Amino acid sequence: MGRVTRIAILGGGPGGYEAALVAAQLGAEVTVVDRDGLGGSAVLTDCVPSKTLVATAEVVTEAAESAELGVVLDDPEVGVDLVRVNARVTALAEAQSRDVAGSLEKAGVRVLAGTGRLAPGDRVLVEGADGSTEELVADLTLVSTGARPRVLPEAIPDGERILTWTQVYDLDIVPERLVVVGSGVTGAEFASAYNAFGSEVVLVSSRDHVLPGEDADAAYVLEDVFSRRGLRVLSRSRAASAERVGDGVRVTLTDGSVVEGSHCLMAVGSVPNTEAIGLAECGVRLDGGGFVEVDRVSRTSARGVYAAGDCTGVLMLASVAAMQGRIAMWHALGDAVAPLDLKTVSSTVFTEPEIATVGWSQAAVDSGEIDARAVKLPLATNARAKMQGIHDGFVKLFCRPGTGIVVGGVVVAPRASELIHPIALAVEASLTVDQVAHAFTVYPSLSGSVAEAARRLHRRT
């Protein structure tokens, strides 16, 4: 490939806008073609809105369970005004989208509102939102078109009673009885939040326990909390259909049993936005699920075409999408770059309590995929946790048996998304448990349990 100076980016989500900022910083002429709004689903319908909703749920939970700390509420019932909650959700999402737009404008990135399609000859055909058309000639194209909620033909959302996670922000009342289909991250997060809001929640899980892709010990803690708070989990159950019946819904399971509710949230995965944008015609290979196949520097099978974000199906997190986009530009523009390493990615399930992980997992250790030692410390023994009335959760660390190098960790706690960072740093920098243990922590603090876990893994040399 010759010198890259003109870059076209399809999609303004984290993969797209972060790539654009890097490319502009490195002197390229960048055009972003965006259809749904800058920031993409992460900002407009997924991460920012859902975590804003979760933030309200956290406050409700803390208030409802604060009697142990001596807090007296005049009205023991803690509720929410869902209209105000969702108005705040929408306002924050729009504000974040404007911030993204401002960053791109300041960087000199051109933004076209519309839909882009790859065409032979290093061209991108743009159909503007106003009906106009334009042809871009690009030395390099980045596909970052994201994904959308998967819809089952037997459970078509109507936006009122049967909902996807992009539609819940239009609700004006807290569902009286919410049936959540899908026990992955999205299903668990919304189930946790609406349970805090006062909904009677039934979570339909096709697996033995919720969050089948997460640490099993963490999932068991969460299920115990769910049970204590009245959230019902139907394990080893699969929804066959969902239909609206008057002012409610009827969810029929594959065993013939029926679960009724006032609303149903379908959280059964995502579908990539890769149709009808010229990928196959330009030699971009897709997998069986329609996701773009990429290598660790975001290259596709087609010369001059990279891809990033949820449309690739690579650990569908906003942080990973952003890193894929940055890596693509660093690589294409000849800057220093390290290939994507998924074993250094930290992620969080924003339930109450949160579940955060990084690096190698317990399942990998148990299967013999990696040889590692582990220690798990319950938060109930942590002084700060006692002060805050925290009874559930733990810190778990994994290290190599010979060197003591930290290779993974799990935190189950309020704000676990913050507590995972020192473990993520240790994994990224290949620190030993002794190095982690010797760093000072504040007393009392929840992070003290990270250092204590590291001390438990020390071996005398």
CSV table of C-alpha atoms in Angstrom, one decimal:
chain,number,residue,atom,x,y,z
A,1,MET,CA,0.0,0.0,0.0
A,2,GLY,CA,1.2,3.5,-0.9
A,3,ARG,CA,1.2,6.4,1.4
A,4,VAL,CA,-2.1,6.7,3.2
A,5,THR,CA,-3.5,10.3,3.3
A,6,ARG,CA,-7.3,9.9,2.7
A,7,ILE,CA,-9.3,7.8,5.2
A,8,ALA,CA,-13.0,7.1,5.1
A,9,ILE,CA,-14.7,5.7,8.2
A,10,LEU,CA,-18.1,4.1,8.1
A,11,GLY,CA,-19.7,4.5,11.5
A,12,GLY,CA,-19.3,7.1,14.3
A,13,GLY,CA,-19.2,4.8,17.3
A,14,PRO,CA,-16.2,4.3,19.6
A,15,GLY,CA,-14.3,2.3,16.9
A,16,GLY,CA,-15.0,5.0,14.3
A,17,TYR,CA,-14.5,8.2,16.2
A,18,GLU,CA,-11.5,7.1,18.1
A,19,ALA,CA,-9.9,5.9,14.9
A,20,ALA,CA,-10.7,9.3,13.3
A,21,LEU,CA,-9.0,11.2,16.2
A,22,VAL,CA,-5.9,9.1,15.9
A,23,ALA,CA,-5.8,9.4,12.1
A,24,ALA,CA,-6.2,13.2,12.2
A,25,GLN,CA,-3.5,13.4,14.9
A,26,LEU,CA,-1.2,11.6,12.5
A,27,GLY,CA,-1.9,14.0,9.7
A,28,ALA,CA,-4.5,12.1,7.6
A,29,GLU,CA,-7.5,13.6,5.8
A,30,VAL,CA,-10.4,11.9,7.5
A,31,THR,CA,-14.1,11.7,6.7
A,32,VAL,CA,-16.6,9.9,9.0
A,33,VAL,CA,-19.9,8.7,7.5
A,34,ASP,CA,-22.4,8.3,10.3
A,35,ARG,CA,-26.0,7.2,10.0
A,36,ASP,CA,-27.4,7.0,13.6
A,37,GLY,CA,-25.6,9.7,15.5
A,38,LEU,CA,-22.0,10.3,16.7
A,39,GLY,CA,-21.1,8.0,19.5
A,40,GLY,CA,-23.0,5.1,18.0
A,41,SER,CA,-25.0,2.7,20.1
A,42,ALA,CA,-22.5,2.9,22.9
A,43,VAL,CA,-23.4,6.5,23.5
A,44,LEU,CA,-27.0,6.7,22.3
A,45,THR,CA,-28.7,3.4,23.1
A,46,ASP,CA,-26.3,1.1,25.0
A,47,CYS,CA,-23.4,1.9,27.3
A,48,VAL,CA,-24.1,5.5,28.3
A,49,PRO,CA,-27.9,5.2,28.7
A,50,SER,CA,-27.9,1.8,30.4
A,51,LYS,CA,-25.2,2.8,32.9
A,52,THR,CA,-27.0,6.0,33.6
A,53,LEU,CA,-30.1,4.0,34.4
A,54,VAL,CA,-27.9,1.7,36.6
A,55,ALA,CA,-26.5,4.7,38.4
A,56,THR,CA,-30.1,5.6,39.6
A,57,ALA,CA,-30.7,1.9,40.5
A,58,GLU,CA,-27.5,2.0,42.7
A,59,VAL,CA,-28.7,5.0,44.6
A,60,VAL,CA,-32.1,3.4,45.1
A,61,THR,CA,-30.5,0.2,46.4
A,62,GLU,CA,-28.2,2.0,48.7
A,63,ALA,CA,-31.1,4.0,50.2
A,64,ALA,CA,-33.4,1.0,50.5
A,65,GLU,CA,-30.6,-1.0,52.3
A,66,SER,CA,-29.2,1.8,54.5
A,67,ALA,CA,-31.0,1.1,57.7
A,68,GLU,CA,-28.0,-1.0,58.9
A,69,LEU,CA,-25.9,2.1,58.7
A,70,GLY,CA,-28.4,4.0,60.9
A,71,VAL,CA,-30.1,5.9,58.2
A,72,VAL,CA,-33.7,6.7,58.9
A,73,LEU,CA,-36.1,7.4,56.1
A,74,ASP,CA,-39.4,9.2,56.8
A,75,ASP,CA,-41.0,7.1,54.1
A,76,PRO,CA,-39.5,3.6,54.1
A,77,GLU,CA,-40.5,3.1,50.4
A,78,VAL,CA,-37.9,4.2,47.9
A,79,GLY,CA,-39.1,4.6,44.4
A,80,VAL,CA,-38.3,6.4,41.1
A,81,ASP,CA,-40.0,8.7,38.7
A,82,LEU,CA,-39.2,6.8,35.5
A,83,VAL,CA,-40.1,9.7,33.3
A,84,ARG,CA,-37.5,11.9,35.0
A,85,VAL,CA,-34.9,9.0,35.0
A,86,ASN,CA,-35.3,8.4,31.3
A,87,ALA,CA,-35.3,12.1,30.5
A,88,ARG,CA,-31.9,12.3,32.3
A,89,VAL,CA,-30.7,9.2,30.4
A,90,THR,CA,-31.6,10.7,27.1
A,91,ALA,CA,-30.1,14.1,27.9
A,92,LEU,CA,-26.8,12.6,29.0
A,93,ALA,CA,-26.6,10.5,25.9
A,94,GLU,CA,-27.2,13.5,23.6
A,95,ALA,CA,-24.7,15.6,25.5
A,96,GLN,CA,-22.1,12.9,25.2
A,97,SER,CA,-22.8,12.6,21.4
A,98,ARG,CA,-22.3,16.4,21.1
A,99,ASP,CA,-19.0,16.1,23.0
A,100,VAL,CA,-17.9,13.5,20.4
A,101,ALA,CA,-19.0,15.8,17.6
A,102,GLY,CA,-17.0,18.6,19.1
A,103,SER,CA,-13.9,16.5,19.5
A,104,LEU,CA,-14.0,15.5,15.8
A,105,GLU,CA,-14.7,19.0,14.6
A,106,LYS,CA,-11.8,20.3,16.7
A,107,ALA,CA,-9.5,17.7,15.2
A,108,GLY,CA,-10.5,18.7,11.7
A,109,VAL,CA,-12.5,15.6,10.9
A,110,ARG,CA,-15.2,15.9,8.3
A,111,VAL,CA,-18.5,14.3,9.3
A,112,LEU,CA,-21.2,13.3,6.7
A,113,ALA,CA,-24.6,12.3,8.0
A,114,GLY,CA,-25.8,9.4,5.9
A,115,THR,CA,-25.0,5.8,4.9
A,116,GLY,CA,-21.7,4.7,3.3
A,117,ARG,CA,-21.2,1.8,1.0
A,118,LEU,CA,-17.8,0.3,-0.2
A,119,ALA,CA,-17.3,0.2,-4.0
A,120,PRO,CA,-14.5,-1.2,-6.1
A,121,GLY,CA,-11.6,1.1,-6.9
A,122,ASP,CA,-11.1,2.4,-3.3
A,123,ARG,CA,-14.3,4.3,-3.4
A,124,VAL,CA,-17.0,4.9,-0.8
A,125,LEU,CA,-20.5,5.9,-2.0
A,126,VAL,CA,-22.4,8.1,0.4
A,127,GLU,CA,-26.1,8.6,0.5
A,128,GLY,CA,-26.7,11.6,2.7
A,129,ALA,CA,-29.5,11.9,5.2
A,130,ASP,CA,-30.9,14.7,3.1
A,131,GLY,CA,-31.0,12.4,0.0
A,132,SER,CA,-27.9,13.8,-1.6
A,133,THR,CA,-25.1,11.5,-2.9
A,134,GLU,CA,-21.3,11.8,-2.8
A,135,GLU,CA,-18.4,9.7,-3.9
A,136,LEU,CA,-15.3,9.5,-1.7
A,137,VAL,CA,-11.9,8.2,-2.9
A,138,ALA,CA,-10.1,6.7,0.0
A,139,ASP,CA,-6.6,5.2,0.4
A,140,LEU,CA,-8.0,3.4,3.4
A,141,THR,CA,-11.5,2.5,4.7
A,142,LEU,CA,-12.4,1.5,8.2
A,143,VAL,CA,-15.7,-0.3,8.7
A,144,SER,CA,-17.2,0.4,12.1
A,145,THR,CA,-20.9,0.0,11.6
A,146,GLY,CA,-21.7,-1.7,14.9
A,147,ALA,CA,-24.5,-4.1,15.7
A,148,ARG,CA,-28.2,-4.1,16.7
A,149,PRO,CA,-30.3,-6.2,19.0
A,150,ARG,CA,-31.2,-9.6,17.7
A,151,VAL,CA,-34.9,-10.0,17.1
A,152,LEU,CA,-36.6,-13.4,17.3
A,153,PRO,CA,-39.4,-13.9,14.7
A,154,GLU,CA,-41.6,-15.4,17.5
A,155,ALA,CA,-41.0,-12.3,19.7
A,156,ILE,CA,-41.3,-9.2,17.6
A,157,PRO,CA,-40.8,-6.0,19.7
A,158,ASP,CA,-43.6,-3.5,19.6
A,159,GLY,CA,-41.8,-0.8,21.5
A,160,GLU,CA,-44.5,-0.7,24.2
A,161,ARG,CA,-44.8,-4.1,25.9
A,162,ILE,CA,-42.2,-6.3,24.1
A,163,LEU,CA,-38.9,-4.4,24.1
A,164,THR,CA,-35.3,-4.5,23.0
A,165,TRP,CA,-32.8,-2.7,25.2
A,166,THR,CA,-32.8,0.3,22.9
A,167,GLN,CA,-36.5,0.8,23.6
A,168,VAL,CA,-36.7,0.8,27.3
A,169,TYR,CA,-36.0,4.5,27.6
A,170,ASP,CA,-39.4,5.3,26.2
A,171,LEU,CA,-41.2,3.7,29.2
A,172,ASP,CA,-43.1,6.2,31.4
A,173,ILE,CA,-43.9,3.8,34.2
A,174,VAL,CA,-41.9,1.2,36.0
A,175,PRO,CA,-43.0,-2.2,34.7
A,176,GLU,CA,-45.2,-4.0,37.3
A,177,ARG,CA,-43.9,-7.4,36.3
A,178,LEU,CA,-40.9,-7.6,33.9
A,179,VAL,CA,-39.9,-10.8,32.1
A,180,VAL,CA,-36.3,-10.6,30.9
A,181,VAL,CA,-35.4,-13.1,28.3
A,182,GLY,CA,-31.6,-13.7,28.2
A,183,SER,CA,-29.3,-14.0,31.2
A,184,GLY,CA,-26.1,-12.6,29.6
A,185,VAL,CA,-24.6,-9.2,30.5
A,186,THR,CA,-27.5,-7.1,29.1
A,187,GLY,CA,-30.3,-9.2,30.6
A,188,ALA,CA,-28.6,-9.3,34.0
A,189,GLU,CA,-28.0,-5.6,34.1
A,190,PHE,CA,-31.5,-4.6,33.2
A,191,ALA,CA,-33.0,-7.2,35.5
A,192,SER,CA,-30.9,-5.9,38.4
A,193,ALA,CA,-31.8,-2.3,37.7
A,194,TYR,CA,-35.6,-2.8,37.3
A,195,ASN,CA,-35.6,-5.0,40.4
A,196,ALA,CA,-34.2,-2.0,42.3
A,197,PHE,CA,-36.9,0.2,40.8
A,198,GLY,CA,-39.6,-2.0,42.3
A,199,SER,CA,-40.5,-4.2,39.3
A,200,GLU,CA,-41.3,-7.9,40.0
A,201,VAL,CA,-38.6,-9.4,37.7
A,202,VAL,CA,-38.5,-12.9,36.2
A,203,LEU,CA,-35.2,-13.7,34.4
A,204,VAL,CA,-35.4,-16.5,31.8
A,205,SER,CA,-32.0,-18.2,31.6
A,206,SER,CA,-31.2,-21.0,29.1
A,207,ARG,CA,-28.2,-22.0,31.1
A,208,ASP,CA,-27.6,-23.4,34.6
A,209,HIS,CA,-26.9,-20.0,36.1
A,210,VAL,CA,-26.9,-16.3,35.1
A,211,LEU,CA,-23.9,-14.8,33.3
A,212,PRO,CA,-22.7,-18.1,31.8
A,213,GLY,CA,-19.7,-16.3,30.3
A,214,GLU,CA,-18.5,-14.9,33.6
A,215,ASP,CA,-16.7,-16.3,36.6
A,216,ALA,CA,-18.9,-19.0,38.1
A,217,ASP,CA,-18.2,-17.8,41.7
A,218,ALA,CA,-19.2,-14.3,40.7
A,219,ALA,CA,-22.4,-15.6,39.1
A,220,TYR,CA,-23.4,-17.5,42.2
A,221,VAL,CA,-22.9,-14.4,44.4
A,222,LEU,CA,-25.2,-12.5,42.0
A,223,GLU,CA,-27.8,-15.2,42.0
A,224,ASP,CA,-27.8,-15.2,45.8
A,225,VAL,CA,-28.3,-11.4,45.8
A,226,PHE,CA,-31.1,-11.7,43.2
A,227,SER,CA,-32.9,-14.3,45.3
A,228,ARG,CA,-32.6,-12.2,48.4
A,229,ARG,CA,-34.1,-9.2,46.6
A,230,GLY,CA,-37.0,-11.2,45.2
A,231,LEU,CA,-35.7,-11.5,41.6
A,232,ARG,CA,-36.7,-14.9,40.2
A,233,VAL,CA,-34.4,-16.8,37.9
A,234,LEU,CA,-35.8,-19.6,35.7
A,235,SER,CA,-32.7,-21.7,35.0
A,236,ARG,CA,-32.4,-24.1,32.1
A,237,SER,CA,-35.4,-22.4,30.4
A,238,ARG,CA,-35.7,-21.1,26.9
A,239,ALA,CA,-38.3,-18.8,25.5
A,240,ALA,CA,-40.1,-20.1,22.4
A,241,SER,CA,-42.2,-16.9,21.8
A,242,ALA,CA,-43.4,-13.7,23.4
A,243,GLU,CA,-46.8,-12.1,22.5
A,244,ARG,CA,-48.7,-9.1,23.6
A,245,VAL,CA,-52.0,-9.9,25.3
A,246,GLY,CA,-54.0,-6.8,26.1
A,247,ASP,CA,-52.0,-4.7,28.5
A,248,GLY,CA,-49.5,-7.4,29.2
A,249,VAL,CA,-47.3,-10.1,27.6
A,250,ARG,CA,-47.3,-13.9,27.5
A,251,VAL,CA,-43.9,-15.6,27.2
A,252,THR,CA,-44.1,-19.2,26.3
A,253,LEU,CA,-41.2,-21.4,27.1
A,254,THR,CA,-40.0,-24.4,25.0
A,255,ASP,CA,-41.3,-26.8,27.7
A,256,GLY,CA,-44.8,-25.4,27.2
A,257,SER,CA,-45.0,-23.4,30.4
A,258,VAL,CA,-46.0,-19.8,30.3
A,259,VAL,CA,-44.7,-16.7,32.1
A,260,GLU,CA,-46.9,-13.7,32.2
A,261,GLY,CA,-45.9,-10.1,32.8
A,262,SER,CA,-46.7,-6.5,32.1
A,263,HIS,CA,-43.6,-6.1,29.9
A,264,CYS,CA,-41.0,-8.3,28.3
A,265,LEU,CA,-37.4,-7.3,27.6
A,266,MET,CA,-35.6,-9.4,24.9
A,267,ALA,CA,-31.9,-9.6,25.5
A,268,VAL,CA,-30.8,-12.4,23.2
A,269,GLY,CA,-27.7,-11.1,21.5
A,270,SER,CA,-26.7,-8.8,18.7
A,271,VAL,CA,-26.6,-8.9,14.9
A,272,PRO,CA,-23.9,-7.1,13.0
A,273,ASN,CA,-24.7,-4.2,10.7
A,274,THR,CA,-22.9,-5.6,7.7
A,275,GLU,CA,-25.6,-6.0,5.1
A,276,ALA,CA,-25.8,-4.0,1.9
A,277,ILE,CA,-22.7,-2.0,2.4
A,278,GLY,CA,-20.6,-3.6,-0.3
A,279,LEU,CA,-18.4,-5.8,1.8
A,280,ALA,CA,-18.6,-9.0,-0.2
A,281,GLU,CA,-18.2,-7.1,-3.5
A,282,CYS,CA,-15.0,-5.7,-2.2
A,283,GLY,CA,-13.6,-8.9,-0.9
A,284,VAL,CA,-14.2,-8.5,2.8
A,285,ARG,CA,-14.8,-11.9,4.3
A,286,LEU,CA,-17.6,-12.4,6.8
A,287,ASP,CA,-18.0,-15.3,9.2
A,288,GLY,CA,-21.1,-17.4,9.6
A,289,GLY,CA,-22.8,-14.9,11.8
A,290,GLY,CA,-22.2,-12.0,9.4
A,291,PHE,CA,-19.4,-10.5,11.4
A,292,VAL,CA,-16.3,-9.0,9.7
A,293,GLU,CA,-13.3,-11.2,10.1
A,294,VAL,CA,-10.2,-9.2,11.2
A,295,ASP,CA,-6.7,-9.9,12.5
A,296,ARG,CA,-5.1,-8.5,15.6
A,297,VAL,CA,-4.3,-5.2,13.9
A,298,SER,CA,-7.9,-4.8,12.6
A,299,ARG,CA,-7.1,-5.8,8.9
A,300,THR,CA,-9.8,-7.5,6.9
A,301,SER,CA,-9.3,-9.9,4.0
A,302,ALA,CA,-9.5,-6.9,1.5
A,303,ARG,CA,-6.6,-4.7,0.7
A,304,GLY,CA,-7.0,-1.2,2.3
A,305,VAL,CA,-10.0,-2.2,4.4
A,306,TYR,CA,-9.9,-2.4,8.2
A,307,ALA,CA,-12.7,-3.0,10.6
A,308,ALA,CA,-13.4,-2.3,14.3
A,309,GLY,CA,-16.1,-2.6,16.9
A,310,ASP,CA,-19.2,-4.7,17.3
A,311,CYS,CA,-19.4,-5.5,13.6
A,312,THR,CA,-16.3,-7.7,14.0
A,313,GLY,CA,-17.8,-9.7,16.9
A,314,VAL,CA,-14.5,-9.4,18.8
A,315,LEU,CA,-15.3,-9.1,22.5
A,316,MET,CA,-18.1,-6.6,22.0
A,317,LEU,CA,-17.1,-3.8,24.4
A,318,ALA,CA,-16.9,-0.1,23.7
A,319,SER,CA,-13.3,-0.1,25.0
A,320,VAL,CA,-12.3,-2.9,22.7
A,321,ALA,CA,-14.0,-1.2,19.7
A,322,ALA,CA,-12.0,2.0,20.5
A,323,MET,CA,-8.8,0.1,20.8
A,324,GLN,CA,-9.4,-1.7,17.5
A,325,GLY,CA,-10.0,1.6,15.8
A,326,ARG,CA,-6.8,3.2,17.2
A,327,ILE,CA,-4.8,0.1,16.3
A,328,ALA,CA,-6.1,0.2,12.7
A,329,MET,CA,-4.9,3.7,12.3
A,330,TRP,CA,-1.6,3.3,14.0
A,331,HIS,CA,-0.9,0.3,11.8
A,332,ALA,CA,-2.1,1.8,8.5
A,333,LEU,CA,-0.3,5.1,9.1
A,334,GLY,CA,3.0,3.5,10.1
A,335,ASP,CA,3.0,4.5,13.7
A,336,ALA,CA,4.2,2.2,16.6
A,337,VAL,CA,1.6,-0.4,17.3
A,338,ALA,CA,1.0,-3.5,19.4
A,339,PRO,CA,-1.5,-6.1,18.2
A,340,LEU,CA,-4.8,-6.4,20.2
A,341,ASP,CA,-4.3,-8.6,23.3
A,342,LEU,CA,-7.7,-9.7,24.6
A,343,LYS,CA,-6.0,-11.1,27.8
A,344,THR,CA,-5.4,-7.6,29.0
A,345,VAL,CA,-9.0,-6.4,28.5
A,346,SER,CA,-10.9,-5.5,31.7
A,347,SER,CA,-14.7,-5.7,31.6
A,348,THR,CA,-17.6,-5.1,34.0
A,349,VAL,CA,-21.1,-6.3,34.4
A,350,PHE,CA,-23.0,-3.4,35.9
A,351,THR,CA,-25.3,-5.3,38.2
A,352,GLU,CA,-25.6,-4.6,41.9
A,353,PRO,CA,-23.0,-5.7,43.0
A,354,GLU,CA,-20.8,-5.2,39.9
A,355,ILE,CA,-18.7,-8.0,38.5
A,356,ALA,CA,-15.3,-7.0,36.9
A,357,THR,CA,-12.8,-9.3,35.3
A,358,VAL,CA,-9.4,-9.1,33.5
A,359,GLY,CA,-7.0,-11.6,32.1
A,360,TRP,CA,-7.2,-15.4,32.4
A,361,SER,CA,-10.3,-16.9,34.0
A,362,GLN,CA,-11.1,-19.6,36.6
A,363,ALA,CA,-12.5,-21.7,33.8
A,364,ALA,CA,-9.2,-21.6,31.9
A,365,VAL,CA,-7.3,-22.5,35.1
A,366,ASP,CA,-9.7,-25.4,35.9
A,367,SER,CA,-9.5,-26.8,32.4
A,368,GLY,CA,-5.7,-26.7,32.4
A,369,GLU,CA,-5.5,-24.2,29.7
A,370,ILE,CA,-3.1,-22.2,31.9
A,371,ASP,CA,-1.2,-23.2,35.0
A,372,ALA,CA,-2.0,-20.7,37.7
A,373,ARG,CA,-2.5,-20.4,41.4
A,374,ALA,CA,-5.5,-18.6,42.8
A,375,VAL,CA,-6.8,-17.0,46.0
A,376,LYS,CA,-10.2,-15.6,46.8
A,377,LEU,CA,-10.9,-13.2,49.6
A,378,PRO,CA,-14.4,-12.4,50.7
A,379,LEU,CA,-15.1,-8.7,51.1
A,380,ALA,CA,-17.0,-9.4,54.3
A,381,THR,CA,-13.7,-9.4,56.1
A,382,ASN,CA,-12.6,-6.0,54.8
A,383,ALA,CA,-12.9,-3.2,57.3
A,384,ARG,CA,-14.2,-0.6,54.8
A,385,ALA,CA,-16.8,-3.1,53.5
A,386,LYS,CA,-18.0,-3.6,57.1
A,387,MET,CA,-18.3,0.2,57.5
A,388,GLN,CA,-20.3,0.5,54.3
A,389,GLY,CA,-22.6,-2.5,55.0
A,390,ILE,CA,-21.2,-4.5,52.2
A,391,HIS,CA,-21.8,-8.2,52.7
A,392,ASP,CA,-21.5,-9.7,49.2
A,393,GLY,CA,-18.5,-10.0,47.0
A,394,PHE,CA,-14.9,-11.0,46.8
A,395,VAL,CA,-11.5,-10.3,45.3
A,396,LYS,CA,-9.9,-13.2,43.3
A,397,LEU,CA,-6.3,-13.1,41.9
A,398,PHE,CA,-4.6,-15.6,39.6
A,399,CYS,CA,-0.8,-15.8,39.3
A,400,ARG,CA,1.8,-18.1,37.6
A,401,PRO,CA,3.1,-20.6,40.1
A,402,GLY,CA,6.8,-20.1,39.4
A,403,THR,CA,7.2,-16.4,38.8
A,404,GLY,CA,4.2,-15.1,40.7
A,405,ILE,CA,3.2,-12.9,37.7
A,406,VAL,CA,-0.4,-11.8,37.9
A,407,VAL,CA,-2.4,-13.2,35.0
A,408,GLY,CA,-5.9,-12.4,35.9
A,409,GLY,CA,-8.4,-11.4,38.5
A,410,VAL,CA,-12.1,-11.0,39.4
A,411,VAL,CA,-13.7,-8.4,41.7
A,412,VAL,CA,-17.3,-8.6,42.9
A,413,ALA,CA,-18.2,-5.5,44.7
A,414,PRO,CA,-19.9,-2.1,44.5
A,415,ARG,CA,-17.8,-0.1,42.0
A,416,ALA,CA,-15.9,-3.2,41.0
A,417,SER,CA,-15.4,-1.4,37.7
A,418,GLU,CA,-13.0,0.9,39.5
A,419,LEU,CA,-11.4,-1.7,41.7
A,420,ILE,CA,-10.3,-3.9,38.7
A,421,HIS,CA,-7.9,-1.2,37.5
A,422,PRO,CA,-4.9,-2.1,39.7
A,423,ILE,CA,-5.3,-5.7,38.7
A,424,ALA,CA,-5.6,-4.7,35.0
A,425,LEU,CA,-2.3,-2.7,35.4
A,426,ALA,CA,-0.6,-5.7,36.9
A,427,VAL,CA,-1.8,-8.0,34.1
A,428,GLU,CA,-0.7,-5.5,31.4
A,429,ALA,CA,2.7,-4.8,33.0
A,430,SER,CA,3.3,-8.5,34.0
A,431,LEU,CA,3.7,-7.4,37.6
A,432,THR,CA,4.3,-10.1,40.3
A,433,VAL,CA,2.0,-10.6,43.3
A,434,ASP,CA,4.9,-9.3,45.5
A,435,GLN,CA,5.1,-6.1,43.5
A,436,VAL,CA,1.3,-5.6,43.9
A,437,ALA,CA,1.5,-6.5,47.6
A,438,HIS,CA,4.3,-4.0,48.3
A,439,ALA,CA,2.4,-1.0,46.9
A,440,PHE,CA,0.8,1.0,49.6
A,441,THR,CA,-3.0,1.0,49.9
A,442,VAL,CA,-5.2,3.3,52.0
A,443,TYR,CA,-6.6,1.9,55.2
A,444,PRO,CA,-9.4,1.3,55.3
A,445,SER,CA,-10.3,0.8,51.7
A,446,LEU,CA,-11.8,-1.9,49.5
A,447,SER,CA,-8.7,-1.9,47.3
A,448,GLY,CA,-6.8,-3.1,50.4
A,449,SER,CA,-8.3,-6.5,49.6
A,450,VAL,CA,-6.4,-6.5,46.3
A,451,ALA,CA,-3.1,-6.1,48.1
A,452,GLU,CA,-4.2,-8.7,50.7
A,453,ALA,CA,-5.0,-11.2,48.0
A,454,ALA,CA,-1.6,-10.6,46.5
A,455,ARG,CA,0.1,-11.2,49.9
A,456,ARG,CA,-1.7,-14.5,50.2
A,457,LEU,CA,-0.1,-15.6,46.9
A,458,HIS,CA,3.4,-14.8,48.1
A,459,ARG,CA,5.8,-17.7,48.2
A,460,ARG,CA,9.2,-17.6,50.0
A,461,THR,CA,12.1,-17.7,47.6
